PDB file of C-alpha atoms and ligand atoms in Angstrom:
ATOM      1  CA  MET A 359      91.715  55.299  92.782  1.00  0.00           C
ATOM      2  CA  SER A 360      93.516  55.886  95.892  1.00  0.00           C
ATOM      3  CA  GLU A 361      94.111  58.423  97.835  1.00  0.00           C
ATOM      4  CA  ARG A 362      95.681  59.953 100.778  1.00  0.00           C
ATOM      5  CA  ILE A 363      93.525  59.042 103.991  1.00  0.00           C
ATOM      6  CA  ALA A 364      93.956  59.949 107.804  1.00  0.00           C
ATOM      7  CA  VAL A 365      91.529  57.616 110.821  1.00  0.00           C
ATOM      8  CA  LEU A 366      91.766  60.122 113.301  1.00  0.00           C
ATOM      9  CA  GLY A 367      91.264  57.523 116.789  1.00  0.00           C
ATOM     10  CA  SER A 368      91.546  54.027 117.620  1.00  0.00           C
ATOM     11  CA  GLY A 369      88.802  53.123 119.274  1.00  0.00           C
ATOM     12  CA  ARG A 370      85.571  50.537 117.758  1.00  0.00           C
ATOM     13  CA  MET A 371      85.028  52.999 115.015  1.00  0.00           C
ATOM     14  CA  GLY A 372      88.563  53.805 114.090  1.00  0.00           C
ATOM     15  CA  ASP A 373      89.887  50.019 113.996  1.00  0.00           C
ATOM     16  CA  ALA A 374      86.385  49.295 111.128  1.00  0.00           C
ATOM     17  CA  LEU A 375      87.312  52.152 109.032  1.00  0.00           C
ATOM     18  CA  VAL A 376      91.313  51.394 109.460  1.00  0.00           C
ATOM     19  CA  ALA A 377      90.143  47.764 107.896  1.00  0.00           C
ATOM     20  CA  GLY A 378      88.227  48.678 105.388  1.00  0.00           C
ATOM     21  CA  LEU A 379      90.022  51.323 103.595  1.00  0.00           C
ATOM     22  CA  ALA A 380      93.148  49.874 104.422  1.00  0.00           C
ATOM     23  CA  PRO A 381      93.835  47.831 101.354  1.00  0.00           C
ATOM     24  CA  HIS A 382      92.449  50.624  98.762  1.00  0.00           C
ATOM     25  CA  HIS A 383      94.716  53.803 100.001  1.00  0.00           C
ATOM     26  CA  THR A 384      97.360  55.104 101.957  1.00  0.00           C
ATOM     27  CA  VAL A 385      95.818  55.036 105.273  1.00  0.00           C
ATOM     28  CA  LEU A 386      97.479  57.521 108.308  1.00  0.00           C
ATOM     29  CA  TRP A 387      95.788  56.908 111.263  1.00  0.00           C
ATOM     30  CA  GLY A 388      95.699  58.612 114.382  1.00  0.00           C
ATOM     31  CA  SER A 389      96.663  57.708 117.820  1.00  0.00           C
ATOM     32  CA  ARG A 390      98.027  59.693 120.956  1.00  0.00           C
ATOM     33  CA  GLU A 391      98.903  56.630 121.155  1.00  0.00           C
ATOM     34  CA  PRO A 392     100.692  55.741 117.948  1.00  0.00           C
ATOM     35  CA  GLU A 393     103.179  53.126 120.091  1.00  0.00           C
ATOM     36  CA  ARG A 394     100.250  51.089 121.412  1.00  0.00           C
ATOM     37  CA  ILE A 395      98.406  50.547 117.866  1.00  0.00           C
ATOM     38  CA  ALA A 396     101.557  49.560 115.146  1.00  0.00           C
ATOM     39  CA  ALA A 397     101.408  45.996 115.931  1.00  0.00           C
ATOM     40  CA  ARG A 398      97.524  46.379 114.429  1.00  0.00           C
ATOM     41  CA  ALA A 399      98.404  48.571 112.632  1.00  0.00           C
ATOM     42  CA  GLY A 400     101.183  46.846 110.631  1.00  0.00           C
ATOM     43  CA  GLU A 401      98.269  43.526 110.200  1.00  0.00           C
ATOM     44  CA  LEU A 402      96.281  46.266 108.144  1.00  0.00           C
ATOM     45  CA  GLY A 403      99.079  48.704 106.586  1.00  0.00           C
ATOM     46  CA  ALA A 404      98.443  51.307 107.728  1.00  0.00           C
ATOM     47  CA  THR A 405     100.721  53.592 108.670  1.00  0.00           C
ATOM     48  CA  PRO A 406     100.170  54.580 113.454  1.00  0.00           C
ATOM     49  CA  VAL A 407     101.157  58.406 113.382  1.00  0.00           C
ATOM     50  CA  ASP A 408     100.221  60.408 116.422  1.00  0.00           C
ATOM     51  CA  HIS A 409      96.847  62.600 115.552  1.00  0.00           C
ATOM     52  CA  ALA A 410      98.921  65.773 114.715  1.00  0.00           C
ATOM     53  CA  ARG A 411     100.798  64.380 112.118  1.00  0.00           C
ATOM     54  CA  ALA A 412      97.042  62.174 110.848  1.00  0.00           C
ATOM     55  CA  LEU A 413      96.441  65.800 108.960  1.00  0.00           C
ATOM     56  CA  ASP A 414      99.349  65.302 106.238  1.00  0.00           C
ATOM     57  CA  ALA A 415      96.006  63.690 104.000  1.00  0.00           C
ATOM     58  CA  ASP A 416      93.010  64.552 102.293  1.00  0.00           C
ATOM     59  CA  ILE A 417      90.962  62.702 103.227  1.00  0.00           C
ATOM     60  CA  VAL A 418      90.312  62.724 107.698  1.00  0.00           C
ATOM     61  CA  PHE A 419      87.748  61.123 108.538  1.00  0.00           C
ATOM     62  CA  SER A 420      87.811  61.372 112.823  1.00  0.00           C
ATOM     63  CA  ALA A 421      86.823  58.359 114.343  1.00  0.00           C
ATOM     64  CA  LEU A 422      86.467  60.533 118.161  1.00  0.00           C
ATOM     65  CA  TRP A 423      84.185  61.542 120.230  1.00  0.00           C
ATOM     66  CA  HIS A 424      81.866  64.230 119.630  1.00  0.00           C
ATOM     67  CA  ARG A 425      83.345  66.546 122.730  1.00  0.00           C
ATOM     68  CA  ASP A 426      87.135  65.515 122.098  1.00  0.00           C
ATOM     69  CA  GLU A 427      86.719  66.082 117.618  1.00  0.00           C
ATOM     70  CA  LEU A 428      85.513  69.944 117.818  1.00  0.00           C
ATOM     71  CA  PRO A 429      87.932  71.457 121.434  1.00  0.00           C
ATOM     72  CA  PHE A 430      90.388  69.037 118.153  1.00  0.00           C
ATOM     73  CA  ALA A 431      89.302  70.540 114.923  1.00  0.00           C
ATOM     74  CA  ARG A 432      90.224  74.002 116.931  1.00  0.00           C
ATOM     75  CA  ARG A 433      93.465  73.387 117.724  1.00  0.00           C
ATOM     76  CA  HIS A 434      94.047  72.061 114.404  1.00  0.00           C
ATOM     77  CA  ARG A 435      92.048  74.125 112.242  1.00  0.00           C
ATOM     78  CA  ALA A 436      94.962  75.648 109.866  1.00  0.00           C
ATOM     79  CA  ALA A 437      96.651  71.705 109.176  1.00  0.00           C
ATOM     80  CA  LEU A 438      92.722  70.822 108.804  1.00  0.00           C
ATOM     81  CA  ALA A 439      92.572  73.860 106.180  1.00  0.00           C
ATOM     82  CA  GLY A 440      91.219  72.459 102.450  1.00  0.00           C
ATOM     83  CA  ASN A 441      91.182  68.682 103.801  1.00  0.00           C
ATOM     84  CA  ILE A 442      87.951  66.945 103.615  1.00  0.00           C
ATOM     85  CA  LEU A 443      86.518  66.160 106.786  1.00  0.00           C
ATOM     86  CA  VAL A 444      84.289  63.306 107.605  1.00  0.00           C
ATOM     87  CA  SER A 445      82.602  63.645 110.723  1.00  0.00           C
ATOM     88  CA  MET A 446      80.619  60.607 111.860  1.00  0.00           C
ATOM     89  CA  ALA A 447      80.525  62.278 115.686  1.00  0.00           C
ATOM     90  CA  ASN A 448      76.873  61.176 117.192  1.00  0.00           C
ATOM     91  CA  PRO A 449      76.654  63.886 119.757  1.00  0.00           C
ATOM     92  CA  TYR A 450      75.536  62.025 122.500  1.00  0.00           C
ATOM     93  CA  ASN A 451      74.660  63.038 126.330  1.00  0.00           C
ATOM     94  CA  GLU A 452      76.222  61.179 129.241  1.00  0.00           C
ATOM     95  CA  ASP A 453      73.595  57.811 129.645  1.00  0.00           C
ATOM     96  CA  TYR A 454      73.317  58.070 125.855  1.00  0.00           C
ATOM     97  CA  THR A 455      68.826  58.082 126.357  1.00  0.00           C
ATOM     98  CA  ASP A 456      69.816  62.047 124.169  1.00  0.00           C
ATOM     99  CA  PHE A 457      71.803  64.336 122.279  1.00  0.00           C
ATOM    100  CA  THR A 458      73.709  67.524 123.258  1.00  0.00           C
ATOM    101  CA  THR A 459      73.163  69.946 120.275  1.00  0.00           C
ATOM    102  CA  PRO A 460      69.895  70.924 119.701  1.00  0.00           C
ATOM    103  CA  PRO A 461      67.316  69.374 116.992  1.00  0.00           C
ATOM    104  CA  ASP A 462      68.715  72.737 114.576  1.00  0.00           C
ATOM    105  CA  SER A 463      71.853  71.097 114.357  1.00  0.00           C
ATOM    106  CA  SER A 464      74.658  68.459 114.482  1.00  0.00           C
ATOM    107  CA  ALA A 465      77.598  67.523 114.748  1.00  0.00           C
ATOM    108  CA  ALA A 466      78.598  67.644 111.312  1.00  0.00           C
ATOM    109  CA  GLU A 467      77.757  71.160 111.598  1.00  0.00           C
ATOM    110  CA  ALA A 468      78.897  71.816 114.941  1.00  0.00           C
ATOM    111  CA  LEU A 469      82.483  70.079 112.934  1.00  0.00           C
ATOM    112  CA  ALA A 470      82.440  72.760 109.266  1.00  0.00           C
ATOM    113  CA  ALA A 471      81.643  75.070 112.604  1.00  0.00           C
ATOM    114  CA  ALA A 472      85.127  74.248 114.764  1.00  0.00           C
ATOM    115  CA  ALA A 473      86.792  74.315 111.429  1.00  0.00           C
ATOM    116  CA  PRO A 474      86.002  75.987 108.676  1.00  0.00           C
ATOM    117  CA  GLU A 475      88.023  75.893 105.952  1.00  0.00           C
ATOM    118  CA  SER A 476      88.039  72.529 105.690  1.00  0.00           C
ATOM    119  CA  VAL A 477      85.295  70.755 103.825  1.00  0.00           C
ATOM    120  CA  VAL A 478      82.891  68.172 106.198  1.00  0.00           C
ATOM    121  CA  VAL A 479      81.340  65.511 104.941  1.00  0.00           C
ATOM    122  CA  GLY A 480      79.418  63.115 106.456  1.00  0.00           C
ATOM    123  CA  ALA A 481      79.950  59.561 106.781  1.00  0.00           C
ATOM    124  CA  PHE A 482      78.812  56.256 109.029  1.00  0.00           C
ATOM    125  CA  LYS A 483      76.670  57.849 111.853  1.00  0.00           C
ATOM    126  CA  ASN A 484      73.712  55.047 111.486  1.00  0.00           C
ATOM    127  CA  THR A 485      76.571  52.078 111.148  1.00  0.00           C
ATOM    128  CA  PHE A 486      77.324  50.759 114.654  1.00  0.00           C
ATOM    129  CA  TRP A 487      80.348  49.138 114.562  1.00  0.00           C
ATOM    130  CA  GLY A 488      79.010  45.304 114.770  1.00  0.00           C
ATOM    131  CA  VAL A 489      78.110  46.139 111.895  1.00  0.00           C
ATOM    132  CA  PHE A 490      81.785  45.877 109.994  1.00  0.00           C
ATOM    133  CA  ALA A 491      82.449  42.447 111.406  1.00  0.00           C
ATOM    134  CA  LYS A 492      79.420  41.124 109.774  1.00  0.00           C
ATOM    135  CA  PRO A 493      78.490  43.600 107.881  1.00  0.00           C
ATOM    136  CA  GLU A 494      75.591  41.074 105.528  1.00  0.00           C
ATOM    137  CA  PHE A 495      72.125  40.881 106.241  1.00  0.00           C
ATOM    138  CA  PRO A 496      68.880  38.760 105.211  1.00  0.00           C
ATOM    139  CA  GLU A 497      67.987  42.674 103.494  1.00  0.00           C
ATOM    140  CA  GLY A 498      70.586  43.295 102.128  1.00  0.00           C
ATOM    141  CA  LEU A 499      73.814  45.122 102.864  1.00  0.00           C
ATOM    142  CA  SER A 500      73.569  48.223 104.941  1.00  0.00           C
ATOM    143  CA  ASP A 501      72.900  52.216 103.908  1.00  0.00           C
ATOM    144  CA  VAL A 502      75.218  54.248 104.497  1.00  0.00           C
ATOM    145  CA  LEU A 503      73.817  57.709 104.238  1.00  0.00           C
ATOM    146  CA  VAL A 504      76.226  60.577 102.648  1.00  0.00           C
ATOM    147  CA  THR A 505      75.774  64.106 103.419  1.00  0.00           C
ATOM    148  CA  GLY A 506      78.096  67.359 102.427  1.00  0.00           C
ATOM    149  CA  ASP A 507      77.939  70.930 101.096  1.00  0.00           C
ATOM    150  CA  ASP A 508      80.168  70.769  98.709  1.00  0.00           C
ATOM    151  CA  ASP A 509      78.885  68.360  95.814  1.00  0.00           C
ATOM    152  CA  ASP A 510      83.094  67.848  94.666  1.00  0.00           C
ATOM    153  CA  ALA A 511      83.656  66.175  98.334  1.00  0.00           C
ATOM    154  CA  ARG A 512      80.817  64.033  98.985  1.00  0.00           C
ATOM    155  CA  ARG A 513      81.241  61.844  95.673  1.00  0.00           C
ATOM    156  CA  ARG A 514      85.537  61.949  96.311  1.00  0.00           C
ATOM    157  CA  VAL A 515      84.540  60.346  99.584  1.00  0.00           C
ATOM    158  CA  MET A 516      81.585  58.228  98.128  1.00  0.00           C
ATOM    159  CA  ALA A 517      83.627  57.066  95.376  1.00  0.00           C
ATOM    160  CA  ALA A 518      86.028  56.760  97.930  1.00  0.00           C
ATOM    161  CA  LEU A 519      84.115  54.778 100.512  1.00  0.00           C
ATOM    162  CA  ALA A 520      83.586  52.590  97.197  1.00  0.00           C
ATOM    163  CA  PRO A 521      84.853  48.941  97.821  1.00  0.00           C
ATOM    164  CA  MET A 522      83.793  48.299 101.422  1.00  0.00           C
ATOM    165  CA  PRO A 523      80.440  46.373 102.074  1.00  0.00           C
ATOM    166  CA  PHE A 524      77.703  48.810 102.041  1.00  0.00           C
ATOM    167  CA  ARG A 525      75.151  51.240  99.859  1.00  0.00           C
ATOM    168  CA  PHE A 526      76.158  54.149  99.844  1.00  0.00           C
ATOM    169  CA  LEU A 527      73.471  56.963  99.007  1.00  0.00           C
ATOM    170  CA  ASP A 528      73.499  61.105  98.910  1.00  0.00           C
ATOM    171  CA  ALA A 529      71.752  62.569 101.627  1.00  0.00           C
ATOM    172  CA  GLY A 530      71.785  66.008 100.264  1.00  0.00           C
ATOM    173  CA  PRO A 531      73.508  68.635 102.557  1.00  0.00           C
ATOM    174  CA  LEU A 532      75.784  68.038 106.270  1.00  0.00           C
ATOM    175  CA  SER A 533      72.838  70.259 107.388  1.00  0.00           C
ATOM    176  CA  ARG A 534      70.438  66.437 107.370  1.00  0.00           C
ATOM    177  CA  ASN A 535      72.287  65.355 109.978  1.00  0.00           C
ATOM    178  CA  ARG A 536      69.653  66.337 112.175  1.00  0.00           C
ATOM    179  CA  THR A 537      68.092  63.781 111.292  1.00  0.00           C
ATOM    180  CA  ILE A 538      69.942  60.914 110.570  1.00  0.00           C
ATOM    181  CA  GLU A 539      72.053  62.318 113.640  1.00  0.00           C
ATOM    182  CA  ARG A 540      69.056  61.708 114.559  1.00  0.00           C
ATOM    183  CA  MET A 541      68.202  57.969 112.854  1.00  0.00           C
ATOM    184  CA  THR A 542      71.082  56.528 115.009  1.00  0.00           C
ATOM    185  CA  LEU A 543      69.598  57.048 118.518  1.00  0.00           C
ATOM    186  CA  LEU A 544      66.303  56.277 117.524  1.00  0.00           C
ATOM    187  CA  ALA A 545      68.934  52.653 116.506  1.00  0.00           C
ATOM    188  CA  ARG A 546      70.490  52.599 119.632  1.00  0.00           C
ATOM    189  CA  GLU A 547      67.338  52.577 121.161  1.00  0.00           C
ATOM    190  CA  LEU A 548      65.288  49.820 119.246  1.00  0.00           C
ATOM    191  CA  SER A 549      68.360  47.735 119.483  1.00  0.00           C
ATOM    192  CA  VAL A 550      68.822  47.445 122.766  1.00  0.00           C
ATOM    193  CA  ARG A 551      66.008  46.914 123.918  1.00  0.00           C
ATOM    194  CA  TYR A 552      64.808  44.017 121.435  1.00  0.00           C
ATOM    195  CA  GLY A 553      68.626  42.807 121.887  1.00  0.00           C
ATOM    196  CA  HIS A 554      70.009  43.514 119.528  1.00  0.00           C
ATOM    197  CA  HIS A 555      72.515  46.623 120.043  1.00  0.00           C
ATOM    198  CA  PRO A 556      75.859  47.017 118.345  1.00  0.00           C
ATOM    199  CA  TYR A 557      74.024  45.025 115.203  1.00  0.00           C
ATOM    200  CA  VAL A 558      72.291  47.380 114.695  1.00  0.00           C
ATOM    201  CA  SER A 559      71.509  49.472 110.938  1.00  0.00           C
ATOM    202  CA  TRP A 560      69.778  51.532 108.652  1.00  0.00           C
ATOM    203  CA  ARG A 561      68.920  50.172 105.049  1.00  0.00           C
ATOM    204  CA  LEU A 562      65.867  51.847 103.558  1.00  0.00           C
ATOM    205  CA  LEU A 563      63.589  50.141 101.634  1.00  0.00           C
ATOM    206  CA  GLY A 564      62.323  49.773  97.948  1.00  0.00           C
ATOM    207  CA  LYS A 565      65.134  51.955  95.750  1.00  0.00           C
ATOM    208  CA  PRO A 566      65.194  48.729  92.567  1.00  0.00           C
ATOM    209  CA  GLU A 567      69.189  46.952  93.170  1.00  0.00           C
ATOM    210  CA  PRO A 568      72.246  47.262  89.720  1.00  0.00           C
ATOM    211  CA  GLU A 569      71.432  44.439  88.313  1.00  0.00           C
ATOM    212  CA  GLU A 570      66.861  45.267  88.167  1.00  0.00           C
ATOM    213  CA  SER A 571      67.246  49.095  87.593  1.00  0.00           C
TER     214      SER A 571
HETATM  215  N1  LIG B 868      80.140  52.789 118.517  1.00  0.00           N
HETATM  216  C1  LIG B 868      79.253  52.808 117.074  1.00  0.00           C
HETATM  217  O1  LIG B 868      78.445  51.638 117.612  1.00  0.00           O
HETATM  218  C2  LIG B 868      79.444  53.910 116.484  1.00  0.00           C
HETATM  219  C3  LIG B 868      78.222  54.058 115.435  1.00  0.00           C
HETATM  220  C4  LIG B 868      78.635  55.375 114.543  1.00  0.00           C
HETATM  221  C5  LIG B 868      79.093  56.418 115.120  1.00  0.00           C
HETATM  222  N2  LIG B 868      80.097  56.421 115.833  1.00  0.00           N
HETATM  223  C6  LIG B 868      80.939  57.612 116.610  1.00  0.00           C
HETATM  224  O2  LIG B 868      82.248  57.286 116.298  1.00  0.00           O
HETATM  225  C7  LIG B 868      83.189  58.088 116.974  1.00  0.00           C
HETATM  226  C8  LIG B 868      84.185  56.690 117.729  1.00  0.00           C
HETATM  227  O3  LIG B 868      82.577  56.267 118.301  1.00  0.00           O
HETATM  228  P1  LIG B 868      84.091  55.044 119.069  1.00  0.00           P
HETATM  229  O4  LIG B 868      83.222  53.911 119.708  1.00  0.00           O
HETATM  230  O5  LIG B 868      84.694  53.636 118.099  1.00  0.00           O
HETATM  231  O6  LIG B 868      84.892  55.640 120.094  1.00  0.00           O
HETATM  232  P2  LIG B 868      85.986  55.220 120.590  1.00  0.00           P
HETATM  233  O7  LIG B 868      85.825  53.105 121.192  1.00  0.00           O
HETATM  234  O8  LIG B 868      85.932  54.870 121.998  1.00  0.00           O
HETATM  235  O9  LIG B 868      86.567  55.086 120.085  1.00  0.00           O
HETATM  236  C9  LIG B 868      87.548  56.567 120.635  1.00  0.00           C
HETATM  237  C10 LIG B 868      88.997  57.032 120.622  1.00  0.00           C
HETATM  238  O10 LIG B 868      88.504  58.278 120.146  1.00  0.00           O
HETATM  239  C11 LIG B 868      90.379  58.329 120.895  1.00  0.00           C
HETATM  240  N3  LIG B 868      90.225  59.378 121.576  1.00  0.00           N
HETATM  241  C12 LIG B 868      90.467  58.977 123.280  1.00  0.00           C
HETATM  242  N4  LIG B 868      89.882  60.356 123.832  1.00  0.00           N
HETATM  243  C13 LIG B 868      90.118  61.491 123.069  1.00  0.00           C
HETATM  244  C14 LIG B 868      90.979  62.803 123.415  1.00  0.00           C
HETATM  245  N5  LIG B 868      90.436  63.219 123.942  1.00  0.00           N
HETATM  246  N6  LIG B 868      91.554  63.584 122.588  1.00  0.00           N
HETATM  247  C15 LIG B 868      92.204  63.472 121.602  1.00  0.00           C
HETATM  248  N7  LIG B 868      91.835  61.337 121.282  1.00  0.00           N
HETATM  249  C16 LIG B 868      90.635  60.813 121.565  1.00  0.00           C
HETATM  250  C17 LIG B 868      90.823  57.137 121.543  1.00  0.00           C
HETATM  251  O11 LIG B 868      91.888  56.568 120.043  1.00  0.00           O
HETATM  252  P3  LIG B 868      93.857  57.178 120.430  1.00  0.00           P
HETATM  253  O12 LIG B 868      93.901  56.813 121.724  1.00  0.00           O
HETATM  254  O13 LIG B 868      94.044  55.863 120.269  1.00  0.00           O
HETATM  255  O14 LIG B 868      93.882  58.592 120.781  1.00  0.00           O
HETATM  256  C18 LIG B 868      89.761  56.549 121.414  1.00  0.00           C
HETATM  257  O15 LIG B 868      90.601  54.317 120.812  1.00  0.00           O
HETATM  258  C19 LIG B 868      82.333  58.764 118.240  1.00  0.00           C
HETATM  259  O16 LIG B 868      81.798  59.751 117.653  1.00  0.00           O
HETATM  260  C20 LIG B 868      80.372  57.890 117.492  1.00  0.00           C
HETATM  261  O17 LIG B 868      79.721  58.856 118.119  1.00  0.00           O
HETATM  262  C21 LIG B 868      80.708  55.361 116.449  1.00  0.00           C
END
C-alpha cells in the first residue's frame, strides 16, 4: 500500500531513505532549506518542503540527530499527534565513543517521551549510510530491526519499507532500542578498527530464507 511519508533531514540518512522510498510512496522531504534540495528531490521524485510542512504525513521518518530531534518533537508535538514517528537516531556523544542516554533508556524512548501523542517506531538504527549504496553483502541483505509498542504501527512501517533491499525483522517493543542502539556503537567501533566504516551493518545468522522455510 502506498503511504504518505515524510523524511525529516537532508543529510546522509535522509537522502538514502528518500531514494529508497520515493519510488513506492508519496514522499515529503523536510529540510530547513527546501530550495537547496529541490534539484535532488526532483531527481528522486520527492517534494521538498520545510520541516513543519512535512509533518502533514502518516509516517514521519526523523533523519535528524538525537540532540536536534528532541527539541523539534517538543516544538511540533501538536502537529505530530497521531502520526507514526520513526526514530532512527543513535544518541552519540561528541566524539562517538559513547552515548548520552543512560543504559536504561534509548533515543527512541526519549523521542516517544518528547512526542507523547505520536506512535514511535524504531528502525535503521544499525544501518550505516554507506550500506544504502551497496546493500548486498556476500552473507545476504542486512537486517533492519523494527521496534515499537504498537503492533499495528510496527507492521505498517515494515510494510512501507518492504520494497527496500533489507531484511526487516520485528524486534519487539521500543525498549529493545537500549540494546539495538548500543549494537551500533559497537559496530562503529569495530568497523573503524578494521577499516570498513561506514560500510557496516548487522545480520542475524541462522534464520531460514523464505524459500527454505
Ligand atoms: N550516518 C549513519 O550511518 C547513521 C546510521 C544509522 C542511524 N543514523 C542516525 O540518523 C540520523 C541522521 O544521521 P545523518 O548521518 O544523516 O546526519 P547528517 O548527514 O548530519 O544529517 C542531519 C540532517 O539534519 C538536519 N539538521 C541539522 N541540524 C538541524 C537542526 N538544528 N534542526 C533540524 N534539523 C537539523 C539537516 O538537514 P536540513 O539542513 O535539510 O534541515 C542535516 O542534513 C542521526 O540521528 C543518526 O544517529 C545515522
